[in-house]
PDB file of C-alpha atoms in Angstrom:
ATOM      1  CA  MET A   1      73.902  80.814 120.235  1.00 33.00           C
ATOM      2  CA  GLU A   2      71.953  78.950 117.838  1.00 34.00           C
ATOM      3  CA  MET A   3      67.929  77.940 119.128  1.00 34.00           C
ATOM      4  CA  LEU A   4      66.885  74.569 117.932  1.00 35.00           C
ATOM      5  CA  THR A   5      63.396  75.962 116.254  1.00 34.00           C
ATOM      6  CA  GLU A   6      61.672  72.544 114.538  1.00 37.00           C
ATOM      7  CA  GLY A   7      62.707  69.295 114.063  1.00 38.00           C
ATOM      8  CA  LYS A   8      60.816  66.866 111.180  1.00 39.00           C
ATOM      9  CA  VAL A   9      61.067  63.973 109.534  1.00 36.00           C
ATOM     10  CA  SER A  10      61.574  63.761 106.199  1.00 37.00           C
ATOM     11  CA  ARG A  11      60.440  62.122 102.865  1.00 40.00           C
ATOM     12  CA  LYS A  12      63.197  59.653 103.573  1.00 41.00           C
ATOM     13  CA  GLY A  13      62.397  59.094 107.298  1.00 40.00           C
ATOM     14  CA  GLY A  14      65.671  60.991 108.348  1.00 40.00           C
ATOM     15  CA  TYR A  15      65.034  63.295 110.933  1.00 38.00           C
ATOM     16  CA  LEU A  16      66.240  66.919 110.070  1.00 40.00           C
ATOM     17  CA  LEU A  17      67.199  69.893 112.254  1.00 39.00           C
ATOM     18  CA  ASP A  18      66.233  72.920 111.710  1.00 40.00           C
ATOM     19  CA  TYR A  19      67.834  75.732 113.280  1.00 37.00           C
ATOM     20  CA  SER A  20      66.538  79.616 113.268  1.00 37.00           C
ATOM     21  CA  THR A  21      68.197  81.066 110.001  1.00 39.00           C
ATOM     22  CA  SER A  22      71.615  82.011 109.913  1.00 41.00           C
ATOM     23  CA  ASP A  23      74.724  80.843 107.606  1.00 43.00           C
ATOM     24  CA  LYS A  24      75.480  77.883 110.230  1.00 44.00           C
ATOM     25  CA  THR A  25      71.817  76.232 109.755  1.00 42.00           C
ATOM     26  CA  GLN A  26      73.710  74.512 106.314  1.00 45.00           C
ATOM     27  CA  ARG A  27      76.214  72.934 108.311  1.00 50.00           C
ATOM     28  CA  ASP A  28      74.490  71.680 111.097  1.00 57.00           C
ATOM     29  CA  ARG A  29      72.177  69.412 109.430  1.00 71.00           C
ATOM     30  CA  PHE A  30      72.344  65.570 109.417  1.00 85.00           C
ATOM     31  CA  LEU A  31      72.531  64.284 106.032  1.00 92.00           C
ATOM     32  CA  SER A  32      71.161  60.827 104.073  1.00 93.00           C
ATOM     33  CA  VAL A  33      73.978  59.900 102.279  1.00 95.00           C
ATOM     34  CA  LEU A  34      74.740  57.126  99.704  1.00 95.00           C
ATOM     35  CA  VAL A  35      78.352  55.703  99.517  1.00 95.00           C
ATOM     36  CA  THR A  36      79.875  53.693  96.384  1.00 92.00           C
ATOM     37  CA  SER A  37      83.042  52.706  95.745  1.00 88.00           C
ATOM     38  CA  ALA A  38      84.422  49.421  93.663  1.00 83.00           C
ATOM     39  CA  ASP A  39      86.784  49.207  97.201  1.00 85.00           C
ATOM     40  CA  ALA A  40      84.514  47.804  99.880  1.00 87.00           C
ATOM     41  CA  GLN A  41      87.296  48.845 102.483  1.00 90.00           C
ATOM     42  CA  MET A  42      86.940  52.449 100.946  1.00 90.00           C
ATOM     43  CA  ALA A  43      83.303  52.565 100.767  1.00 91.00           C
ATOM     44  CA  ASP A  44      83.661  51.248 104.801  1.00 93.00           C
ATOM     45  CA  MET A  45      85.841  53.731 105.772  1.00 93.00           C
ATOM     46  CA  ILE A  46      84.046  57.235 104.087  1.00 94.00           C
ATOM     47  CA  ALA A  47      80.517  55.742 105.499  1.00 95.00           C
ATOM     48  CA  ALA A  48      82.303  55.311 108.890  1.00 94.00           C
ATOM     49  CA  MET A  49      83.816  58.713 108.414  1.00 94.00           C
ATOM     50  CA  LEU A  50      80.210  60.217 107.552  1.00 95.00           C
ATOM     51  CA  THR A  51      78.591  58.416 110.428  1.00 94.00           C
ATOM     52  CA  ALA A  52      80.828  59.698 112.823  1.00 92.00           C
ATOM     53  CA  CYS A  53      79.989  63.196 111.838  1.00 90.00           C
ATOM     54  CA  GLY A  54      76.039  62.384 112.400  1.00 92.00           C
ATOM     55  CA  HIS A  55      74.895  61.311 109.332  1.00 94.00           C
ATOM     56  CA  ALA A  56      73.017  58.939 108.143  1.00 94.00           C
ATOM     57  CA  THR A  57      74.836  56.614 105.696  1.00 94.00           C
ATOM     58  CA  SER A  58      73.984  53.585 102.927  1.00 94.00           C
ATOM     59  CA  GLN A  59      76.413  52.009 101.408  1.00 93.00           C
ATOM     60  CA  ILE A  60      76.409  50.451  97.585  1.00 90.00           C
ATOM     61  CA  ALA A  61      78.471  48.000  95.611  1.00 82.00           C
ATOM     62  CA  GLY A  62      77.353  48.816  92.175  1.00 84.00           C
ATOM     63  CA  HIS A  63      75.931  51.469  90.318  1.00 85.00           C
ATOM     64  CA  VAL A  64      72.870  49.830  89.029  1.00 87.00           C
ATOM     65  CA  GLU A  65      72.224  48.805  92.434  1.00 89.00           C
ATOM     66  CA  GLY A  66      72.584  52.402  93.759  1.00 90.00           C
ATOM     67  CA  LEU A  67      69.771  53.641  90.997  1.00 91.00           C
ATOM     68  CA  ARG A  68      67.240  51.246  92.180  1.00 92.00           C
ATOM     69  CA  VAL A  69      67.773  52.596  95.778  1.00 92.00           C
ATOM     70  CA  MET A  70      67.173  56.215  94.628  1.00 92.00           C
ATOM     71  CA  ASP A  71      63.621  54.567  93.465  1.00 90.00           C
ATOM     72  CA  SER A  72      62.478  54.253  96.599  1.00 91.00           C
ATOM     73  CA  PHE A  73      64.834  56.383  99.182  1.00 91.00           C
ATOM     74  CA  VAL A  74      65.889  60.145  98.555  1.00 90.00           C
ATOM     75  CA  PHE A  75      69.379  61.082  99.446  1.00 93.00           C
ATOM     76  CA  ASP A  76      71.234  64.787  99.910  1.00 94.00           C
ATOM     77  CA  VAL A  77      74.269  63.318  99.278  1.00 95.00           C
ATOM     78  CA  LEU A  78      76.024  60.504  96.442  1.00 95.00           C
ATOM     79  CA  VAL A  79      79.585  60.041  97.555  1.00 95.00           C
ATOM     80  CA  ILE A  80      81.532  58.096  94.693  1.00 92.00           C
ATOM     81  CA  ALA A  81      84.909  56.786  95.102  1.00 89.00           C
ATOM     82  CA  VAL A  82      86.075  56.799  92.066  1.00 80.00           C
ATOM     83  CA  ASP A  83      87.216  53.431  89.520  1.00 63.00           C
ATOM     84  CA  GLN A  84      90.126  53.107  88.295  1.00 58.00           C
ATOM     85  CA  ASP A  85      89.327  54.997  84.534  1.00 57.00           C
ATOM     86  CA  GLY A  86      86.155  56.991  86.306  1.00 66.00           C
ATOM     87  CA  SER A  87      84.038  56.353  83.113  1.00 69.00           C
ATOM     88  CA  THR A  88      81.203  54.028  84.710  1.00 80.00           C
ATOM     89  CA  SER A  89      81.434  56.607  87.865  1.00 84.00           C
ATOM     90  CA  LEU A  90      80.781  59.295  85.638  1.00 85.00           C
ATOM     91  CA  ALA A  91      77.824  57.792  84.042  1.00 87.00           C
ATOM     92  CA  PHE A  92      76.467  56.776  87.263  1.00 90.00           C
ATOM     93  CA  ALA A  93      77.031  60.463  88.413  1.00 90.00           C
ATOM     94  CA  ILE A  94      75.080  62.029  85.091  1.00 91.00           C
ATOM     95  CA  ALA A  95      71.940  59.184  86.058  1.00 93.00           C
ATOM     96  CA  ALA A  96      72.156  59.837  89.861  1.00 94.00           C
ATOM     97  CA  LYS A  97      71.460  63.631  88.712  1.00 93.00           C
ATOM     98  CA  ALA A  98      68.868  63.320  86.529  1.00 92.00           C
ATOM     99  CA  LYS A  99      66.984  60.919  88.921  1.00 92.00           C
ATOM    100  CA  LEU A 100      67.673  62.975  91.543  1.00 92.00           C
ATOM    101  CA  PRO A 101      68.142  66.272  90.570  1.00 91.00           C
ATOM    102  CA  ALA A 102      68.944  68.130  93.735  1.00 91.00           C
ATOM    103  CA  ILE A 103      71.699  65.782  94.905  1.00 93.00           C
ATOM    104  CA  ARG A 104      74.926  66.694  96.194  1.00 93.00           C
ATOM    105  CA  ILE A 105      77.899  64.818  94.331  1.00 93.00           C
ATOM    106  CA  VAL A 106      81.107  64.348  95.589  1.00 93.00           C
ATOM    107  CA  TRP A 107      83.700  62.840  93.629  1.00 90.00           C
ATOM    108  CA  ILE A 108      86.941  60.975  95.587  1.00 90.00           C
ATOM    109  CA  SER A 109      89.859  60.154  93.392  1.00 85.00           C
ATOM    110  CA  GLN A 110      93.056  59.983  93.627  1.00 80.00           C
ATOM    111  CA  GLU A 111      93.678  62.285  90.281  1.00 71.00           C
ATOM    112  CA  VAL A 112      91.611  65.147  91.457  1.00 59.00           C
ATOM    113  CA  GLY A 113      93.361  67.247  89.698  1.00 60.00           C
ATOM    114  CA  THR A 114      92.199  66.294  85.943  1.00 58.00           C
ATOM    115  CA  PRO A 115      88.661  65.638  86.463  1.00 61.00           C
ATOM    116  CA  PRO A 116      86.434  64.583  83.399  1.00 63.00           C
ATOM    117  CA  VAL A 117      85.284  67.783  81.491  1.00 68.00           C
ATOM    118  CA  LEU A 118      82.193  66.409  81.346  1.00 69.00           C
ATOM    119  CA  ALA A 119      82.604  65.780  85.613  1.00 73.00           C
ATOM    120  CA  LYS A 120      82.847  69.429  86.085  1.00 74.00           C
ATOM    121  CA  SER A 121      78.943  70.301  84.872  1.00 80.00           C
ATOM    122  CA  VAL A 122      77.551  67.138  87.196  1.00 87.00           C
ATOM    123  CA  ILE A 123      79.939  66.729  90.163  1.00 88.00           C
ATOM    124  CA  ASP A 124      79.679  69.415  93.086  1.00 89.00           C
ATOM    125  CA  ALA A 125      82.865  68.734  95.066  1.00 89.00           C
ATOM    126  CA  PHE A 126      85.720  67.058  94.064  1.00 87.00           C
ATOM    127  CA  LEU A 127      88.068  65.678  97.058  1.00 88.00           C
ATOM    128  CA  GLY A 128      91.805  64.081  96.327  1.00 86.00           C
ATOM    129  CA  ILE A 129      93.048  60.993  98.079  1.00 86.00           C
ATOM    130  CA  PRO A 130      94.332  61.186 100.911  1.00 87.00           C
ATOM    131  CA  PHE A 131      91.646  63.208 102.820  1.00 89.00           C
ATOM    132  CA  THR A 132      90.864  64.074 106.257  1.00 91.00           C
ATOM    133  CA  LEU A 133      87.623  63.782 108.406  1.00 91.00           C
ATOM    134  CA  ASP A 134      87.038  67.726 108.104  1.00 91.00           C
ATOM    135  CA  GLN A 135      87.774  68.036 104.038  1.00 91.00           C
ATOM    136  CA  LEU A 136      85.171  64.969 103.613  1.00 93.00           C
ATOM    137  CA  GLN A 137      82.832  66.812 105.673  1.00 91.00           C
ATOM    138  CA  ASP A 138      83.221  70.131 104.242  1.00 90.00           C
ATOM    139  CA  CYS A 139      82.411  68.470 100.778  1.00 90.00           C
ATOM    140  CA  VAL A 140      79.493  66.853 101.937  1.00 90.00           C
ATOM    141  CA  GLN A 141      77.885  70.229 103.372  1.00 84.00           C
ATOM    142  CA  GLU A 142      79.550  72.504 101.216  1.00 75.00           C
ATOM    143  CA  ARG A 143      76.608  74.923  99.689  1.00 52.00           C
ATOM    144  CA  LEU A 144      73.915  72.511 100.199  1.00 49.00           C
ATOM    145  CA  PRO A 145      70.264  73.483  98.784  1.00 45.00           C
ATOM    146  CA  ALA A 146      67.635  74.171 101.716  1.00 44.00           C
ATOM    147  CA  PRO A 147      66.096  71.199 103.242  1.00 44.00           C
ATOM    148  CA  ARG A 148      63.530  69.580 101.845  1.00 44.00           C
ATOM    149  CA  SER A 149      60.360  68.594 103.342  1.00 41.00           C
TER     150      SER A 149
END
C-alpha cells in the first residue's frame, strides 16, 4: 500500500502528491498538461480525458499562443494533436522543448507510424488515432522526470 508522505504546491500552482519512493510514484502524479490541436473538438476531447484522470489541463488554439503561455506557466506535459503535415507542430515542439527542457511532449497523429525523423529527437511519445483513455494516460505519464519543486 502506498503512503502519502508529503504534498506541496509547485511553481505552477498545481498540487503535487509525493508518495514514498517506489516505481508507482511516477504514475500517481497529477500533472499540468497543455493541449493543442488545430481541431477544437480534438483538443476538447483530449483535455476532457486528461481532466478525468485528475490532471490540470489548459488548451491553446495556436502555437504562438502556446509559447506565450509557457513564459508564464510551467507545464509537465505538452500534448500536440498534429495538423495535416505536422511541420508547424514540429516547429512548435522544438520551440517548446527549448523553452521548457523538462517538458514531456506527446505527439498524436493518424500517421504515427512514420513520424518525421527530427520529431524522434524531440517528441517523447507517439500516439496513433484512434486511442483509448488508458493509452493516452500511459503516454502522458511514461518515464516522467522527478517532480519539480
